mmCIF file of C-alpha atoms in Angstrom:
data_model
loop_
_atom_site.group_PDB
_atom_site.id
_atom_site.type_symbol
_atom_site.label_atom_id
_atom_site.label_comp_id
_atom_site.label_asym_id
_atom_site.label_seq_id
_atom_site.Cartn_x
_atom_site.Cartn_y
_atom_site.Cartn_z
ATOM 1 C CA UNK K 32 76.205 74.261 -79.222
ATOM 2 C CA UNK K 33 75.324 76.183 -76.054
ATOM 3 C CA UNK K 34 78.092 78.407 -74.694
ATOM 4 C CA UNK K 35 78.620 79.522 -71.104
ATOM 5 C CA UNK K 36 81.062 81.711 -69.257
ATOM 6 C CA UNK K 37 81.517 78.928 -66.708
ATOM 7 C CA UNK K 38 80.519 75.303 -66.330
ATOM 8 C CA UNK K 39 80.614 73.693 -62.885
ATOM 9 C CA UNK K 40 80.823 69.899 -62.837
ATOM 10 C CA UNK K 41 79.367 68.703 -59.541
ATOM 11 C CA UNK K 42 76.311 70.162 -57.834
ATOM 12 C CA UNK K 43 77.216 69.321 -54.251
ATOM 13 C CA UNK K 44 77.786 71.882 -51.516
ATOM 14 C CA UNK K 45 80.966 73.386 -52.983
ATOM 15 C CA UNK K 46 79.881 73.121 -56.617
ATOM 16 C CA UNK K 47 76.498 74.739 -56.032
ATOM 17 C CA UNK K 48 78.060 77.541 -53.993
ATOM 18 C CA UNK K 49 80.689 78.221 -56.655
ATOM 19 C CA UNK K 50 77.985 78.414 -59.338
ATOM 20 C CA UNK K 51 76.034 80.983 -57.322
ATOM 21 C CA UNK K 52 79.191 82.955 -56.495
ATOM 22 C CA UNK K 53 80.142 83.234 -60.173
ATOM 23 C CA UNK K 54 76.591 83.963 -61.315
ATOM 24 C CA UNK K 55 76.470 86.841 -58.827
ATOM 25 C CA UNK K 56 79.330 88.403 -60.811
ATOM 26 C CA UNK K 57 77.120 88.447 -63.911
ATOM 27 C CA UNK K 58 78.577 85.312 -65.530
ATOM 28 C CA UNK K 59 76.430 82.718 -67.281
ATOM 29 C CA UNK K 60 76.865 79.383 -65.507
ATOM 30 C CA UNK K 61 75.838 75.793 -66.174
ATOM 31 C CA UNK K 62 75.860 73.133 -63.441
ATOM 32 C CA UNK K 63 76.352 69.497 -64.434
ATOM 33 C CA UNK K 64 75.063 66.977 -61.871
ATOM 34 C CA UNK K 65 73.930 63.353 -62.016
ATOM 35 C CA UNK K 66 71.524 63.391 -59.075
ATOM 36 C CA UNK K 67 69.098 65.916 -57.636
ATOM 37 C CA UNK K 68 69.079 66.188 -53.823
ATOM 38 C CA UNK K 69 66.150 64.554 -52.062
ATOM 39 C CA UNK K 70 63.458 66.964 -50.849
ATOM 40 C CA UNK K 71 63.192 67.756 -47.139
ATOM 41 C CA UNK K 72 60.417 66.788 -44.756
ATOM 42 C CA UNK K 73 60.625 67.568 -41.007
ATOM 43 C CA UNK K 74 59.700 63.984 -40.196
ATOM 44 C CA UNK K 75 62.740 62.585 -42.033
ATOM 45 C CA UNK K 76 65.456 61.011 -39.866
ATOM 46 C CA UNK K 77 68.786 62.809 -39.738
ATOM 47 C CA UNK K 78 71.243 61.989 -42.521
ATOM 48 C CA UNK K 79 74.533 60.370 -41.570
ATOM 49 C CA UNK K 80 76.616 62.868 -43.514
ATOM 50 C CA UNK K 81 76.880 66.113 -41.560
ATOM 51 C CA UNK K 82 79.331 69.022 -41.505
ATOM 52 C CA UNK K 83 80.528 71.443 -38.852
ATOM 53 C CA UNK K 84 79.865 74.730 -40.641
ATOM 54 C CA UNK K 85 82.233 77.461 -39.485
ATOM 55 C CA UNK K 86 81.285 81.103 -39.052
ATOM 56 C CA UNK K 87 83.110 81.989 -42.269
ATOM 57 C CA UNK K 88 81.204 79.297 -44.181
ATOM 58 C CA UNK K 89 77.929 80.506 -42.703
ATOM 59 C CA UNK K 90 78.675 84.023 -43.899
ATOM 60 C CA UNK K 91 79.302 82.710 -47.427
ATOM 61 C CA UNK K 92 76.019 80.768 -47.370
ATOM 62 C CA UNK K 93 74.258 83.916 -46.162
ATOM 63 C CA UNK K 94 75.762 85.780 -49.106
ATOM 64 C CA UNK K 95 74.278 83.115 -51.402
ATOM 65 C CA UNK K 96 70.843 83.556 -49.734
ATOM 66 C CA UNK K 97 70.910 79.892 -48.630
ATOM 67 C CA UNK K 98 71.519 80.054 -44.886
ATOM 68 C CA UNK K 99 68.103 81.193 -43.688
ATOM 69 C CA UNK K 100 66.388 78.212 -45.288
ATOM 70 C CA UNK K 101 68.927 75.856 -43.683
ATOM 71 C CA UNK K 102 68.226 77.428 -40.296
ATOM 72 C CA UNK K 103 64.468 77.102 -40.866
ATOM 73 C CA UNK K 104 64.833 73.389 -41.636
ATOM 74 C CA UNK K 105 67.210 72.110 -38.953
ATOM 75 C CA UNK K 106 70.696 72.893 -37.738
ATOM 76 C CA UNK K 107 72.367 72.863 -34.359
ATOM 77 C CA UNK K 108 74.593 75.700 -33.102
ATOM 78 C CA UNK K 109 77.413 74.903 -30.727
ATOM 79 C CA UNK K 110 79.220 77.361 -28.474
ATOM 80 C CA UNK K 111 81.940 75.154 -27.016
ATOM 81 C CA UNK K 112 84.503 72.613 -28.213
ATOM 82 C CA UNK K 113 86.023 70.166 -25.735
ATOM 83 C CA UNK K 114 89.219 68.189 -26.413
ATOM 84 C CA UNK K 115 90.974 65.795 -24.041
ATOM 85 C CA UNK K 116 92.832 62.538 -23.613
ATOM 86 C CA UNK K 117 92.897 62.424 -19.814
ATOM 87 C CA UNK K 118 90.386 64.403 -17.778
ATOM 88 C CA UNK K 119 93.121 66.395 -16.035
ATOM 89 C CA UNK K 120 94.221 67.742 -19.423
ATOM 90 C CA UNK K 121 90.723 68.690 -20.588
ATOM 91 C CA UNK K 122 90.814 71.755 -22.849
ATOM 92 C CA UNK K 123 87.723 73.695 -23.829
ATOM 93 C CA UNK K 124 87.308 76.406 -26.451
ATOM 94 C CA UNK K 125 84.403 78.817 -26.182
ATOM 95 C CA UNK K 126 82.773 81.265 -28.566
ATOM 96 C CA UNK K 127 83.140 83.883 -25.830
ATOM 97 C CA UNK K 128 86.916 83.789 -26.409
ATOM 98 C CA UNK K 129 86.412 85.242 -29.904
ATOM 99 C CA UNK K 130 83.412 87.421 -29.018
ATOM 100 C CA UNK K 131 81.007 85.399 -31.149
ATOM 101 C CA UNK K 132 77.554 83.996 -30.274
ATOM 102 C CA UNK K 133 78.676 80.482 -31.305
ATOM 103 C CA UNK K 134 81.537 78.604 -32.969
ATOM 104 C CA UNK K 135 79.503 77.060 -35.759
ATOM 105 C CA UNK K 136 76.587 74.800 -36.637
ATOM 106 C CA UNK K 137 76.242 71.075 -37.249
ATOM 107 C CA UNK K 138 74.179 70.663 -40.437
ATOM 108 C CA UNK K 139 73.288 67.745 -42.680
ATOM 109 C CA UNK K 140 75.137 67.968 -45.992
ATOM 110 C CA UNK K 141 71.994 67.294 -48.013
ATOM 111 C CA UNK K 142 70.149 70.234 -46.475
ATOM 112 C CA UNK K 143 72.983 72.594 -47.352
ATOM 113 C CA UNK K 144 72.960 71.310 -50.918
ATOM 114 C CA UNK K 145 69.170 71.430 -51.144
ATOM 115 C CA UNK K 146 68.963 75.043 -49.990
ATOM 116 C CA UNK K 147 71.658 76.018 -52.486
ATOM 117 C CA UNK K 148 69.761 74.234 -55.246
ATOM 118 C CA UNK K 149 66.696 76.317 -54.530
ATOM 119 C CA UNK K 150 68.822 79.372 -55.228
ATOM 120 C CA UNK K 151 70.328 77.782 -58.347
ATOM 121 C CA UNK K 152 66.859 77.133 -59.780
ATOM 122 C CA UNK K 153 65.795 80.747 -59.266
ATOM 123 C CA UNK K 154 68.921 82.461 -60.620
ATOM 124 C CA UNK K 155 68.517 83.785 -64.148
ATOM 125 C CA UNK K 156 72.215 83.338 -64.960
ATOM 126 C CA UNK K 157 72.294 79.641 -64.031
ATOM 127 C CA UNK K 158 71.274 76.625 -66.106
ATOM 128 C CA UNK K 159 70.851 73.344 -64.209
ATOM 129 C CA UNK K 160 71.626 70.250 -66.257
ATOM 130 C CA UNK K 161 70.436 67.316 -64.164
ATOM 131 C CA UNK K 162 70.503 64.401 -64.617
ATOM 132 C CA UNK K 163 73.546 64.864 -66.808
ATOM 133 C CA UNK K 164 77.054 63.425 -66.979
ATOM 134 C CA UNK K 165 80.377 64.550 -68.402
ATOM 135 C CA UNK K 166 81.869 62.202 -70.992
ATOM 136 C CA UNK K 167 84.926 64.028 -72.369
ATOM 137 C CA UNK K 168 86.512 67.471 -72.391
ATOM 138 C CA UNK K 169 88.832 69.170 -74.841
ATOM 139 C CA UNK K 170 90.669 72.428 -74.239
ATOM 140 C CA UNK K 171 91.548 74.976 -76.897
ATOM 141 C CA UNK K 172 93.289 78.327 -76.543
ATOM 142 C CA UNK K 173 90.104 80.166 -75.596
ATOM 143 C CA UNK K 174 87.533 77.562 -74.547
ATOM 144 C CA UNK K 175 86.805 74.162 -73.051
ATOM 145 C CA UNK K 176 84.494 71.991 -75.141
ATOM 146 C CA UNK K 177 82.499 69.388 -73.214
ATOM 147 C CA UNK K 178 80.738 66.298 -74.418
ATOM 148 C CA UNK K 179 77.910 65.399 -72.057
ATOM 149 C CA UNK K 180 75.698 62.329 -72.085
ATOM 150 C CA UNK K 181 73.013 64.135 -74.103
ATOM 151 C CA UNK K 182 74.633 67.202 -75.696
ATOM 152 C CA UNK K 183 77.780 69.231 -76.308
ATOM 153 C CA UNK K 184 78.489 72.584 -74.686
ATOM 154 C CA UNK K 185 81.362 75.055 -74.522
ATOM 155 C CA UNK K 186 82.726 77.242 -71.739
ATOM 156 C CA UNK K 187 85.555 79.682 -71.067
ATOM 157 C CA UNK K 188 86.070 78.283 -67.539
ATOM 158 C CA UNK K 189 85.514 74.762 -66.253
ATOM 159 C CA UNK K 190 85.226 74.302 -62.480
ATOM 160 C CA UNK K 191 85.752 70.784 -61.144
ATOM 161 C CA UNK K 192 83.721 70.340 -57.972
ATOM 162 C CA UNK K 193 83.014 66.658 -58.552
ATOM 163 C CA UNK K 194 84.599 65.219 -55.425
ATOM 164 C CA UNK K 195 87.643 63.260 -54.384
ATOM 165 C CA UNK K 196 87.430 60.913 -57.383
ATOM 166 C CA UNK K 197 87.062 63.858 -59.750
ATOM 167 C CA UNK K 198 86.496 62.829 -63.346
ATOM 168 C CA UNK K 199 87.365 66.334 -64.520
ATOM 169 C CA UNK K 200 90.713 66.157 -62.733
ATOM 170 C CA UNK K 201 91.494 62.869 -64.445
ATOM 171 C CA UNK K 202 90.410 64.089 -67.883
ATOM 172 C CA UNK K 203 92.540 67.225 -67.424
ATOM 173 C CA UNK K 204 95.565 65.048 -66.634
ATOM 174 C CA UNK K 205 96.126 66.417 -63.117
ATOM 175 C CA UNK K 206 97.759 63.943 -60.756
ATOM 176 C CA UNK K 207 97.413 63.647 -56.995
ATOM 177 C CA UNK K 208 99.557 62.715 -54.029
ATOM 178 C CA UNK K 209 98.116 61.171 -50.913
ATOM 179 C CA UNK K 210 97.568 58.124 -48.768
ATOM 180 C CA UNK K 211 95.041 56.236 -46.697
ATOM 181 C CA UNK K 212 95.221 56.231 -42.917
ATOM 182 C CA UNK K 213 95.472 53.076 -40.828
ATOM 183 C CA UNK K 214 92.073 53.802 -39.337
ATOM 184 C CA UNK K 215 88.566 54.233 -40.692
ATOM 185 C CA UNK K 216 85.739 56.253 -39.179
ATOM 186 C CA UNK K 217 82.202 55.309 -38.286
ATOM 187 C CA UNK K 218 79.270 57.720 -38.199
ATOM 188 C CA UNK K 219 76.444 56.843 -35.822
ATOM 189 C CA UNK K 220 73.201 58.772 -35.444
ATOM 190 C CA UNK K 221 71.731 58.391 -31.977
ATOM 191 C CA UNK K 222 68.879 59.628 -29.837
ATOM 192 C CA UNK K 223 70.276 60.906 -26.548
ATOM 193 C CA UNK K 224 69.080 60.510 -23.003
ATOM 194 C CA UNK K 225 70.433 63.925 -22.040
ATOM 195 C CA UNK K 226 68.925 67.195 -23.290
ATOM 196 C CA UNK K 227 70.514 69.175 -26.087
ATOM 197 C CA UNK K 228 73.945 70.552 -25.247
ATOM 198 C CA UNK K 229 75.791 73.527 -26.749
ATOM 199 C CA UNK K 230 79.079 71.633 -27.033
ATOM 200 C CA UNK K 231 80.867 69.327 -29.457
ATOM 201 C CA UNK K 232 83.673 67.230 -28.013
ATOM 202 C CA UNK K 233 86.427 64.819 -28.943
ATOM 203 C CA UNK K 234 88.300 62.400 -26.699
ATOM 204 C CA UNK K 235 91.510 60.716 -27.821
ATOM 205 C CA UNK K 236 91.681 57.073 -26.816
ATOM 206 C CA UNK K 237 94.408 54.458 -27.463
ATOM 207 C CA UNK K 238 92.307 52.956 -30.268
ATOM 208 C CA UNK K 239 91.517 56.345 -31.843
ATOM 209 C CA UNK K 240 89.322 59.384 -31.188
ATOM 210 C CA UNK K 241 85.629 59.323 -30.326
ATOM 211 C CA UNK K 242 83.580 62.452 -30.900
ATOM 212 C CA UNK K 243 80.091 63.852 -30.389
ATOM 213 C CA UNK K 244 78.442 66.339 -32.727
ATOM 214 C CA UNK K 245 75.195 67.754 -31.317
ATOM 215 C CA UNK K 246 72.102 67.673 -33.508
ATOM 216 C CA UNK K 247 68.775 69.446 -33.160
ATOM 217 C CA UNK K 248 66.636 68.111 -30.330
ATOM 218 C CA UNK K 249 67.757 65.107 -28.314
ATOM 219 C CA UNK K 250 69.912 63.709 -31.086
ATOM 220 C CA UNK K 251 73.614 63.536 -31.871
ATOM 221 C CA UNK K 252 76.053 62.331 -34.495
ATOM 222 C CA UNK K 253 78.825 60.192 -33.028
ATOM 223 C CA UNK K 254 82.152 59.678 -34.777
ATOM 224 C CA UNK K 255 84.190 56.602 -33.882
ATOM 225 C CA UNK K 256 87.728 56.204 -35.263
ATOM 226 C CA UNK K 257 89.186 52.705 -35.064
ATOM 227 C CA UNK K 258 91.297 50.143 -36.870
ATOM 228 C CA UNK K 259 89.717 48.941 -40.110
ATOM 229 C CA UNK K 260 89.065 45.372 -38.915
ATOM 230 C CA UNK K 261 87.383 46.531 -35.713
ATOM 231 C CA UNK K 262 85.174 49.027 -37.518
ATOM 232 C CA UNK K 263 84.174 46.298 -39.968
ATOM 233 C CA UNK K 264 82.969 44.302 -36.957
ATOM 234 C CA UNK K 265 81.177 47.243 -35.358
ATOM 235 C CA UNK K 266 79.322 48.292 -38.486
ATOM 236 C CA UNK K 267 77.895 44.764 -38.833
ATOM 237 C CA UNK K 268 76.416 44.752 -35.327
ATOM 238 C CA UNK K 269 72.721 45.355 -34.929
ATOM 239 C CA UNK K 270 71.701 48.654 -33.372
ATOM 240 C CA UNK K 271 71.191 47.237 -29.885
ATOM 241 C CA UNK K 272 74.600 45.530 -29.892
ATOM 242 C CA UNK K 273 76.275 48.702 -31.170
ATOM 243 C CA UNK K 274 74.520 50.670 -28.454
ATOM 244 C CA UNK K 275 76.158 48.430 -25.836
ATOM 245 C CA UNK K 276 79.574 48.991 -27.426
ATOM 246 C CA UNK K 277 79.045 52.759 -27.377
ATOM 247 C CA UNK K 278 78.168 52.710 -23.689
ATOM 248 C CA UNK K 279 81.384 50.782 -22.995
ATOM 249 C CA UNK K 280 83.773 52.916 -25.041
ATOM 250 C CA UNK K 281 82.385 56.456 -25.145
ATOM 251 C CA UNK K 282 82.765 58.898 -22.215
ATOM 252 C CA UNK K 283 80.113 58.684 -19.513
ATOM 253 C CA UNK K 284 79.170 62.303 -20.213
ATOM 254 C CA UNK K 285 77.444 61.042 -23.350
ATOM 255 C CA UNK K 286 74.770 59.286 -21.268
ATOM 256 C CA UNK K 287 72.637 56.454 -22.624
ATOM 257 C CA UNK K 288 71.820 56.510 -26.321
ATOM 258 C CA UNK K 289 69.568 54.738 -28.802
ATOM 259 C CA UNK K 290 71.233 53.948 -32.141
ATOM 260 C CA UNK K 291 69.210 55.054 -35.166
ATOM 261 C CA UNK K 292 71.597 54.673 -38.114
ATOM 262 C CA UNK K 293 75.252 53.930 -38.805
ATOM 263 C CA UNK K 294 77.839 53.754 -41.586
ATOM 264 C CA UNK K 295 81.630 53.590 -42.036
ATOM 265 C CA UNK K 296 83.990 55.321 -44.444
ATOM 266 C CA UNK K 297 87.763 55.276 -45.083
ATOM 267 C CA UNK K 298 90.070 58.091 -44.005
ATOM 268 C CA UNK K 299 92.275 59.446 -46.776
ATOM 269 C CA UNK K 300 94.463 62.428 -47.494
ATOM 270 C CA UNK K 301 94.746 63.578 -51.087
ATOM 271 C CA UNK K 302 96.132 66.718 -52.665
ATOM 272 C CA UNK K 303 96.089 67.569 -56.362
ATOM 273 C CA UNK K 304 99.529 68.281 -57.798
ATOM 274 C CA UNK K 305 98.058 71.488 -59.191
ATOM 275 C CA UNK K 306 94.699 73.220 -58.997
ATOM 276 C CA UNK K 307 94.780 74.535 -62.556
ATOM 277 C CA UNK K 308 95.247 73.130 -66.022
ATOM 278 C CA UNK K 309 94.659 75.947 -68.496
ATOM 279 C CA UNK K 310 91.004 76.875 -68.131
ATOM 280 C CA UNK K 311 90.217 74.047 -65.723
ATOM 281 C CA UNK K 312 90.189 74.746 -61.968
ATOM 282 C CA UNK K 313 89.774 72.295 -59.093
ATOM 283 C CA UNK K 314 87.754 73.212 -55.999
ATOM 284 C CA UNK K 315 86.873 71.392 -52.796
ATOM 285 C CA UNK K 316 87.478 67.650 -52.565
ATOM 286 C CA UNK K 317 88.525 67.545 -56.222
ATOM 287 C CA UNK K 318 91.588 69.541 -55.123
ATOM 288 C CA UNK K 319 92.105 68.289 -51.557
ATOM 289 C CA UNK K 320 90.750 65.862 -49.002
ATOM 290 C CA UNK K 321 91.740 66.127 -45.370
ATOM 291 C CA UNK K 322 91.633 64.092 -42.175
ATOM 292 C CA UNK K 323 88.218 65.017 -40.696
ATOM 293 C CA UNK K 324 89.519 65.406 -37.119
ATOM 294 C CA UNK K 325 88.686 69.112 -36.935
ATOM 295 C CA UNK K 326 85.770 69.076 -39.369
ATOM 296 C CA UNK K 327 87.500 71.417 -41.808
ATOM 297 C CA UNK K 328 86.780 69.570 -45.082
ATOM 298 C CA UNK K 329 83.828 71.478 -46.527
ATOM 299 C CA UNK K 330 84.982 74.686 -44.849
ATOM 300 C CA UNK K 331 88.183 74.548 -46.906
ATOM 301 C CA UNK K 332 86.042 74.042 -49.992
ATOM 302 C CA UNK K 333 83.985 77.110 -49.176
ATOM 303 C CA UNK K 334 87.229 79.060 -48.750
ATOM 304 C CA UNK K 335 88.142 77.928 -52.273
ATOM 305 C CA UNK K 336 84.853 79.351 -53.554
ATOM 306 C CA UNK K 337 85.434 82.654 -51.807
ATOM 307 C CA UNK K 338 88.942 82.906 -53.258
ATOM 308 C CA UNK K 339 87.771 82.157 -56.807
ATOM 309 C CA UNK K 340 85.016 84.743 -56.584
ATOM 310 C CA UNK K 341 87.516 87.296 -55.262
ATOM 311 C CA UNK K 342 90.012 86.636 -58.068
ATOM 312 C CA UNK K 343 87.424 86.935 -60.831
ATOM 313 C CA UNK K 344 85.660 89.939 -59.276
ATOM 314 C CA UNK K 345 88.993 91.756 -59.007
ATOM 315 C CA UNK K 346 89.790 91.097 -62.663
ATOM 316 C CA UNK K 347 86.347 92.279 -63.778
ATOM 317 C CA UNK K 348 86.681 95.395 -61.627
ATOM 318 C CA UNK K 349 90.049 96.177 -63.193
ATOM 319 C CA UNK K 350 88.637 95.605 -66.713
ATOM 320 C CA UNK K 351 90.966 92.652 -67.273
ATOM 321 C CA UNK K 352 90.144 89.388 -69.034
ATOM 322 C CA UNK K 353 88.793 87.438 -66.045
ATOM 323 C CA UNK K 354 89.186 84.042 -67.742
ATOM 324 C CA UNK K 355 92.787 84.526 -68.828
ATOM 325 C CA UNK K 356 94.693 81.494 -67.436
ATOM 326 C CA UNK K 357 97.248 83.903 -65.977
ATOM 327 C CA UNK K 358 94.460 85.582 -63.996
ATOM 328 C CA UNK K 359 92.943 82.256 -62.939
ATOM 329 C CA UNK K 360 96.355 81.200 -61.622
ATOM 330 C CA UNK K 361 95.849 83.643 -58.749
ATOM 331 C CA UNK K 362 93.199 81.296 -57.331
ATOM 332 C CA UNK K 363 95.758 78.561 -56.681
ATOM 333 C CA UNK K 364 98.202 81.102 -55.255
ATOM 334 C CA UNK K 365 95.554 82.158 -52.751
ATOM 335 C CA UNK K 366 94.486 78.682 -51.698
ATOM 336 C CA UNK K 367 97.232 76.079 -52.038
ATOM 337 C CA UNK K 368 99.394 77.210 -49.118
ATOM 338 C CA UNK K 369 96.447 77.549 -46.728
ATOM 339 C CA UNK K 370 95.008 74.157 -47.685
ATOM 340 C CA UNK K 371 98.396 72.479 -47.330
ATOM 341 C CA UNK K 372 98.975 74.057 -43.935
ATOM 342 C CA UNK K 373 95.595 72.838 -42.630
ATOM 343 C CA UNK K 374 96.156 69.345 -44.048
ATOM 344 C CA UNK K 375 99.615 69.124 -42.501
ATOM 345 C CA UNK K 376 98.409 70.440 -39.145
ATOM 346 C CA UNK K 377 95.667 67.797 -39.002
ATOM 347 C CA UNK K 378 98.177 65.083 -39.914
ATOM 348 C CA UNK K 379 100.541 66.210 -37.165
ATOM 349 C CA UNK K 380 97.674 66.275 -34.688
ATOM 350 C CA UNK K 381 96.521 62.831 -35.779
ATOM 351 C CA UNK K 382 100.043 61.368 -35.611
ATOM 352 C CA UNK K 383 100.766 62.896 -32.213
ATOM 353 C CA UNK K 384 97.623 61.474 -30.609
ATOM 354 C CA UNK K 385 97.952 58.088 -32.331
ATOM 355 C CA UNK K 386 101.344 57.425 -30.765
ATOM 356 C CA UNK K 387 101.093 55.552 -27.460
ATOM 357 C CA UNK K 388 104.669 56.212 -26.345
ATOM 358 C CA UNK K 389 104.373 57.073 -22.594
ATOM 359 C CA UNK K 390 106.712 60.058 -22.881
ATOM 360 C CA UNK K 391 104.817 61.482 -25.842
ATOM 361 C CA UNK K 392 101.471 60.864 -24.111
ATOM 362 C CA UNK K 393 102.698 62.832 -21.130
ATOM 363 C CA UNK K 394 103.971 65.673 -23.314
ATOM 364 C CA UNK K 395 100.769 66.017 -25.315
ATOM 365 C CA UNK K 396 98.615 66.103 -22.189
ATOM 366 C CA UNK K 397 100.912 68.731 -20.711
ATOM 367 C CA UNK K 398 100.528 70.591 -23.993
ATOM 368 C CA UNK K 399 96.725 70.486 -23.847
ATOM 369 C CA UNK K 400 96.735 71.625 -20.231
ATOM 370 C CA UNK K 401 99.124 74.456 -21.124
ATOM 371 C CA UNK K 402 96.980 75.624 -24.026
ATOM 372 C CA UNK K 403 94.020 75.817 -21.661
ATOM 373 C CA UNK K 404 95.968 78.351 -19.586
ATOM 374 C CA UNK K 405 96.985 80.543 -22.553
ATOM 375 C CA UNK K 406 93.888 82.525 -23.565
ATOM 376 C CA UNK K 407 95.623 84.539 -26.306
ATOM 377 C CA UNK K 408 96.905 81.399 -28.053
ATOM 378 C CA UNK K 409 93.525 79.723 -27.686
ATOM 379 C CA UNK K 410 91.607 82.651 -29.117
ATOM 380 C CA UNK K 411 93.950 83.007 -32.103
ATOM 381 C CA UNK K 412 93.734 79.302 -32.951
ATOM 382 C CA UNK K 413 89.978 79.376 -32.544
ATOM 383 C CA UNK K 414 89.544 82.483 -34.680
ATOM 384 C CA UNK K 415 91.596 80.899 -37.478
ATOM 385 C CA UNK K 416 89.560 77.676 -37.380
ATOM 386 C CA UNK K 417 86.288 79.632 -37.436
ATOM 387 C CA UNK K 418 87.484 81.952 -40.191
ATOM 388 C CA UNK K 419 86.960 85.194 -38.279
#
C-alpha cells in the first residue's frame, strides 16, 4: 500500500494549490481527482465560471509558479470597483487608494486549475491520481487509510478540498450549518459594444444586484441576481430574448451586448461545524461557502492554503511533529474567525440591500455616499478585501 505524507482529495483551484504548497515543504503528496481539466486553446469561448482573483491570491499563485501561465493565456485586470443603488450615492474604489497597479484580475476557473495542474505534473513530490475516486476512509492514531476506486493508500494528513458537497467531510462525520438564499444568480457571457474597461461594477436593484466583470477583449461576464422563479424564466430564453432583457434591466453604461452563453446556480451559505477531525482538514468550499456578492469565495480558499502551509512550515522549522493533530489544530484557529467574519459581513450587506424599506434605502444610500467621502475608511476596507 502506497504511503504519503499528505493526500489531497479534490484537484480544483484550492486543492491543487494546497498540494503544491505542501510539496514545496518537502512533503510527499497525492492528489485524488475524478476529472482532468480541459486543455486550453485561444480560440475557445470564455467559460461561465470565473473568479475575481485578489492581489493576495495572485501572490500565492505566483509562489506556486502558476500565475505567469495564466497571464499568458487570458485574464483581465481591473483597477476600479463601482458600487451604487442610486446614481447620487455612487461609490468607487480605486487601486490608487492602496498604492497598487490594480485591484485584481478576472480569470476563468478552469485556466487557474489548468495552470496549477501543469505544476502538479512536474513536481517530483506530487503523485496525480486521475481519474480516481475516494470510496471510504478510516482513521487510526497515526494515519488515515483510504480506499480508492482502484487501490488503497495511506497518509498522515488528509486534506478535503472536494467542494461544498465534500465527501471527505461526510465520511469524517463533520456537520455543517447553513441555508439557501431566496435568490439565485445567473452568469451570462457577452460580447460588448464598448471597448474594454478597467472597472468591475455592481448596482443594487429592487429585484437584486446586477454586476459586470470585465473579460479580456470586448467581452464581459454579467451576474444577475433575482428570485428563483424569474431566473428560471430568464435562463430558458434564447440568447436574443435574453439580450433584450439585459438591455432593459442593466445600467445604460453597459451598452449593447451580444449574449454568448448563460447558466444559473443557487446561492447558499454553508459553514462546517469544525475544520478538523483528527488528521482530516477541510479547506475551501469543503469548509465554507459564501454569498458571492464580493467575489471572495476562492480567495478565502487560497487564504486557507496559505494558513495551512504556514502552520506546517512553522512546525517543521521548530523540529516539531508537523502532523500532530494538536499542531494541525492551529490551522482552524487561524482561519475560522476570518472566514466567519467575511461570511457574516456579506450576509449583512446582502440583507441590507435586499430590504426595500424606504427609511433603510435612504440610510444605506447615505452610507454609501459617506464612505465615498472617507478615504481612510475606503482604503482600509479595500486593502483588507485585496489581502494587502
